[in-house]
Amino acid sequence: MTKICCIGAGYVGGPTMAVIAHKCPSIEVAVVDISVARITAWNSDQLPIYEPGLDEVVKQCRGKNLFFSTDVEKHVSEADIIFVSVNTPTKTRGLGAGKAADLTYWESAARMIADVSKSDKIVVEKSTVPVKTAEAIERILTHNSKGINYQILSNPEFLAEGTAIQDLFRPDRVLIGGRETTEGQKAIQALKAVYAHWVPEERIICTNLWSAELSKLAANALLAQRISSVNAMSVLCEATGADVSQVSHAVGKDTRIGPKFLNASVGFGGSCFQKDILNLVYICECNGLTEVANYWKQVIKVNDYQKNRFVNRVVSSMFNTVSGKKIAILGFAFKKDTGDTRETPAIDVCNGLLGDKARLSIYDPQVTEDQIQRDLSMKKFDWDHPIHLQPMSPTSVKQVSIVWDAYEAAKDAHGLCFLTEWDEFKTLDYQRIFNNMQKPAFVFDGRNVVNVEKLREIGFIVYSIGKPLDPWLKDMPAMA
């Protein structure tokens, strides 16, 4: 019986291994992590992450051929294939600070594998890692090999939160990169055989190691670039009276471009886009490719510009001050249908408004009060370290209250900011909200979720990204 072990029980490791166990009853799958709390949650009825469909898959396999354990060394030493799915945060100090990936957790995983292994292993990179990580891991393992053979494969994940289980059941492609040696090719075939239980062969792409590692960074860079491109257009739309939704629709009808990822917004978030582009920039700089590095840097610059512009628009519309004014923040997650707040634009927008002494009332259907307070008081890249290494109880931000209902958030507020496109925001009773707000009542729609015309009829002054400006706003300068 083939045994698979995955080091790291997070957003990637947990769902991926659950689906492998579900689709391959003949393979024994163990997910290991040093966090007792996280493993306890995976073994309970309340899983540590929210993903539609994940519960059913885990409950069908857990205890049969899917196991969650803190006994890392036992499962690693018994496994034939070891997936490594640990955090790879952006470095905050030292060489490459602010851009390079921090491979501390990766390296300690590799050294532990070398320490406990008694038989040949295939080691698979699952976390998003910079190009050439495989080479570093290979060196650590071979220099500590004690006669054991290790093959390193790169098998990047392409999951989107909110649809991860569907993405795993029916992937666009599975990418496996390995060495072009006989042993390397054998290792590729062994991993391919696992996926072939449910993925059609033409969707399993085999490449060399560097192509697989770079493909993941390239995919995320191109997706983020589309968002920054349409966001750059949204600025021009506001200046000229064009409507970015109409422009996106017209452009998306071109089959070479397609309609996906063309929604203008307050900016992109999530755990990968910014991190992967910074990584790409660092690799380019290390190879002396300054022009290429600057090109990709611009994607992040436009994203930061869009967030700053939104804050400036809020402040300048409200007589150039939000000091002491209550502002309702509707939505805090980086996108709808997930409770994930990593790199969410809401953090920068809230901090920008707090910097001008606003009072914030925040509502999000999936994000806890503790998480919001933690995010608003954390340093820039701290979120990407394991929870037990993050700063302990965060100092709560005084001018922030977290509420459990949009109406409560909006009561007595001067303005509403929509920062996540939750479906429920489309069906709120806006007349009721208007009646309970301070006047003039402002709406700043960072996700184009509201019906602008209807809200203007009620009496709101509405700013919607990339839409023709309300007469009120035309006289107010709002440049970042």
XYZ file of C-alpha atoms in Angstrom, residues 24-372:
349
model
C -7.579 6.828 -3.937
C -8.982 4.400 -1.329
C -5.896 2.173 -1.776
C -3.505 4.918 -0.609
C -2.983 5.774 3.063
C -2.743 9.529 3.585
C -1.455 11.227 6.748
C -1.496 15.000 7.299
C 0.953 16.086 10.001
C 1.532 19.402 11.747
C 3.305 20.509 14.925
C 0.280 22.626 15.899
C -1.756 20.500 18.326
C -4.719 22.901 18.110
C -4.849 22.649 14.320
C -4.662 18.826 14.247
C -7.301 18.612 17.010
C -9.589 20.776 14.852
C -9.037 18.546 11.781
C -10.052 15.559 13.934
C -13.198 17.306 15.239
C -16.569 18.317 13.769
C -15.384 21.933 13.490
C -12.650 21.942 10.820
C -10.049 24.741 11.053
C -10.870 26.158 7.612
C -14.136 26.901 5.842
C -14.439 25.521 2.291
C -17.717 24.435 0.648
C -17.748 20.604 0.351
C -14.656 20.006 2.526
C -16.594 18.660 5.528
C -18.193 15.823 3.567
C -14.920 14.705 1.971
C -13.030 14.688 5.294
C -15.781 12.863 7.180
C -16.026 10.120 4.540
C -12.304 9.266 4.719
C -11.106 10.245 8.190
C -10.069 7.202 10.212
C -10.154 4.927 7.130
C -7.326 6.058 4.869
C -7.028 9.714 5.964
C -5.308 10.571 9.260
C -4.423 13.859 10.969
C -1.572 13.612 13.449
C 1.063 15.551 15.409
C 3.429 12.557 15.254
C 5.355 14.124 12.395
C 8.444 11.909 12.494
C 6.598 8.572 12.519
C 4.515 9.402 9.432
C 7.404 10.988 7.540
C 9.661 7.973 8.106
C 6.924 5.549 6.920
C 5.856 7.536 3.809
C 6.811 6.787 0.197
C 5.772 10.268 -1.020
C 6.110 13.352 1.207
C 4.277 16.553 0.310
C 5.670 19.685 1.940
C 3.048 22.374 2.389
C 4.493 24.819 4.926
C 4.374 28.625 5.152
C 6.697 30.562 2.839
C 6.265 34.151 4.079
C 7.953 37.211 2.599
C 11.186 38.073 4.434
C 10.939 41.138 6.659
C 14.659 41.587 7.335
C 18.056 40.739 5.919
C 18.887 39.925 2.321
C 15.867 40.418 0.044
C 13.689 41.899 2.827
C 10.204 42.839 1.601
C 10.520 40.686 -1.532
C 12.308 37.351 -1.111
C 10.521 34.299 0.294
C 11.548 33.193 3.771
C 12.390 29.487 3.504
C 13.011 28.892 7.220
C 10.065 26.493 7.618
C 10.925 24.711 4.384
C 14.514 24.172 5.405
C 13.627 22.783 8.824
C 11.146 20.406 7.148
C 13.865 19.199 4.767
C 16.357 18.648 7.592
C 13.752 16.720 9.583
C 13.011 14.493 6.546
C 16.738 13.772 6.226
C 16.976 12.953 9.960
C 14.122 10.446 10.180
C 14.099 8.754 6.752
C 15.138 5.102 6.567
C 14.015 4.404 2.977
C 14.015 6.187 -0.421
C 11.589 9.111 -0.648
C 9.897 11.290 -3.224
C 9.656 14.822 -1.767
C 7.020 17.064 -3.372
C 6.942 20.879 -3.123
C 3.335 21.902 -2.644
C 3.695 25.374 -1.098
C 4.223 28.334 -3.394
C 7.988 28.595 -3.501
C 10.487 30.682 -5.437
C 12.164 29.195 -8.479
C 15.246 27.149 -7.513
C 13.880 26.126 -4.087
C 13.969 22.518 -5.260
C 17.697 22.827 -5.812
C 18.280 24.069 -2.253
C 16.119 21.286 -0.792
C 17.908 18.721 -2.936
C 21.276 19.845 -1.561
C 20.150 19.611 2.063
C 18.771 16.106 1.512
C 21.712 14.750 -0.499
C 24.298 16.141 1.937
C 22.498 14.354 4.765
C 21.452 11.308 2.781
C 23.072 8.402 4.663
C 22.786 6.372 1.446
C 19.072 7.115 0.938
C 17.885 8.363 -2.473
C 15.653 11.422 -2.615
C 13.815 12.706 -5.676
C 12.424 16.234 -5.541
C 9.275 17.113 -7.491
C 7.450 20.412 -7.864
C 3.643 20.076 -7.864
C 2.252 23.601 -7.376
C -1.345 24.097 -6.287
C -3.752 26.209 -8.331
C -6.682 26.340 -5.902
C -9.030 29.281 -5.562
C -10.553 29.760 -2.121
C -14.294 29.220 -2.032
C -14.038 26.635 -4.844
C -11.016 24.581 -3.667
C -12.810 21.211 -3.534
C -14.295 21.671 -7.007
C -10.858 22.778 -8.259
C -9.340 19.585 -6.829
C -12.073 17.300 -8.193
C -11.923 18.831 -11.680
C -8.611 20.663 -12.121
C -7.813 22.653 -15.292
C -4.390 21.048 -15.079
C -2.104 19.203 -12.684
C 1.518 20.262 -13.048
C 4.403 17.978 -12.074
C 8.012 19.089 -12.515
C 11.027 16.870 -11.930
C 14.609 16.145 -12.910
C 15.250 14.935 -16.442
C 17.177 11.899 -15.148
C 15.921 8.296 -15.182
C 15.194 8.457 -11.431
C 13.562 11.870 -11.823
C 11.257 10.594 -14.556
C 10.356 7.540 -12.440
C 9.389 9.849 -9.561
C 7.209 11.938 -11.911
C 5.415 8.760 -13.057
C 4.810 7.691 -9.433
C 3.080 11.000 -8.590
C 1.262 11.013 -11.926
C -0.179 7.575 -11.071
C -1.743 9.049 -7.904
C -3.531 11.858 -9.789
C -4.480 9.534 -12.659
C -7.028 7.895 -10.307
C -9.381 10.754 -11.220
C -7.656 13.316 -13.483
C -7.675 12.631 -17.272
C -4.142 12.021 -18.531
C -4.158 14.966 -20.960
C -4.652 17.313 -17.997
C -1.514 16.107 -16.208
C 1.397 18.192 -17.494
C 4.970 17.042 -16.856
C 7.820 19.576 -17.086
C 11.291 20.193 -15.725
C 11.599 21.462 -12.152
C 12.148 25.134 -12.960
C 9.237 25.347 -15.397
C 6.844 23.947 -12.784
C 8.083 26.335 -10.089
C 7.931 29.359 -12.396
C 4.506 28.442 -13.864
C 2.858 28.978 -10.490
C 4.402 32.442 -10.048
C 3.613 33.304 -13.667
C -0.060 32.277 -13.347
C -0.596 34.442 -10.263
C 1.342 37.366 -11.741
C -0.805 37.322 -14.889
C -4.063 37.126 -12.902
C -3.013 40.007 -10.644
C -1.888 41.957 -13.701
C -5.398 41.686 -15.194
C -6.891 43.134 -12.009
C -4.394 46.006 -11.920
C -4.992 46.639 -15.635
C -8.748 46.985 -15.214
C -8.228 49.043 -12.033
C -5.970 51.417 -13.959
C -8.795 51.725 -16.541
C -11.247 52.487 -13.715
C -9.272 55.642 -12.851
C -9.488 56.793 -16.464
C -13.223 55.975 -16.544
C -13.878 58.221 -13.550
C -11.901 61.034 -15.190
C -13.769 60.791 -18.508
C -17.302 59.734 -17.547
C -16.959 56.212 -18.983
C -18.370 53.234 -17.027
C -15.767 50.556 -16.218
C -18.410 47.783 -16.075
C -19.456 48.571 -19.652
C -15.824 48.740 -20.780
C -15.006 45.405 -19.077
C -18.059 43.763 -20.622
C -17.146 44.979 -24.105
C -13.495 43.957 -23.728
C -14.341 40.564 -22.216
C -16.404 39.626 -25.280
C -13.119 39.336 -27.200
C -12.419 35.585 -26.996
C -8.675 36.249 -26.860
C -9.196 38.224 -23.637
C -12.241 36.557 -22.039
C -14.431 37.929 -19.228
C -12.711 36.580 -16.088
C -10.800 38.787 -13.640
C -12.020 42.003 -15.261
C -13.992 43.392 -12.317
C -12.702 46.767 -11.145
C -12.392 46.974 -7.361
C -10.638 48.588 -4.437
C -7.733 46.189 -5.106
C -6.720 42.529 -5.015
C -5.918 40.593 -1.832
C -5.384 36.993 -0.801
C -2.352 35.070 0.333
C -0.623 34.627 -3.018
C -0.838 37.467 -5.533
C 1.300 40.083 -3.833
C 3.675 37.533 -2.310
C 4.264 35.767 -5.630
C 4.844 38.980 -7.583
C 7.328 40.233 -4.969
C 9.040 36.890 -5.304
C 9.114 37.183 -9.080
C 10.562 40.710 -8.777
C 13.288 39.446 -6.442
C 14.242 36.590 -8.783
C 14.434 39.054 -11.708
C 16.621 41.416 -9.679
C 18.912 38.559 -8.607
C 19.386 37.731 -12.286
C 20.139 41.367 -13.160
C 16.849 41.812 -15.063
C 15.936 45.293 -13.835
C 13.433 46.169 -16.612
C 11.503 42.930 -16.074
C 11.487 43.450 -12.301
C 10.171 47.013 -12.712
C 7.433 45.811 -15.061
C 6.017 43.400 -12.463
C 6.507 45.871 -9.598
C 4.067 48.168 -11.360
C 1.234 45.614 -10.841
C 1.621 46.009 -7.081
C 2.078 49.783 -7.317
C -1.260 50.154 -9.145
C -2.903 47.955 -6.500
C -1.543 50.129 -3.673
C -2.507 53.270 -5.608
C -6.093 52.007 -5.952
C -6.402 51.446 -2.174
C -4.922 54.881 -1.372
C -7.160 56.523 -3.954
C -10.223 54.952 -2.316
C -9.257 56.298 1.122
C -8.560 59.744 -0.357
C -11.929 59.696 -2.129
C -13.713 58.958 1.161
C -11.896 61.717 3.058
C -12.118 64.405 0.350
C -15.850 63.750 -0.255
C -16.648 64.277 3.413
C -15.404 67.878 3.597
C -11.778 66.711 3.752
C -12.003 65.199 7.230
C -13.334 61.985 8.743
C -12.024 62.779 12.220
C -14.503 61.530 14.831
C -16.989 60.456 12.135
C -18.477 56.971 12.220
C -17.882 55.029 9.003
C -19.413 51.603 8.377
C -17.108 49.017 6.782
C -19.199 46.335 5.068
C -17.062 43.299 4.300
C -13.541 42.566 5.534
C -12.574 39.257 3.816
C -10.485 39.582 0.640
C -13.363 38.166 -1.448
C -16.822 36.714 -0.885
C -17.464 33.108 0.248
C -14.329 32.863 2.372
C -13.376 33.991 5.858
C -9.794 34.596 4.721
C -8.436 38.089 5.396
C -4.836 37.609 4.264
C -3.657 40.763 2.409
C -7.285 41.938 2.140
C -7.537 45.532 0.812
C -9.809 46.227 3.810
C -6.740 46.313 6.097
C -5.090 49.198 4.230
C -8.383 51.061 3.750
C -9.278 50.762 7.458
C -5.804 51.779 8.574
C -5.916 54.748 6.177
C -9.224 55.932 7.645
C -8.030 55.313 11.212
C -4.970 57.422 10.399
C -7.400 60.286 9.803
C -9.063 59.522 13.177
C -12.286 57.989 11.823
C -14.420 55.706 14.037
C -15.054 52.396 12.257
C -17.912 49.943 12.656
C -17.079 46.725 10.792
C -19.394 43.913 9.686
C -18.393 40.723 7.829
C -20.502 37.537 7.887
C -17.502 35.164 8.064
C -14.633 36.978 9.826
C -14.271 36.908 13.629
C -13.723 39.970 15.802
C -10.392 38.559 16.992
C -9.179 38.164 13.401
C -10.131 41.737 12.437
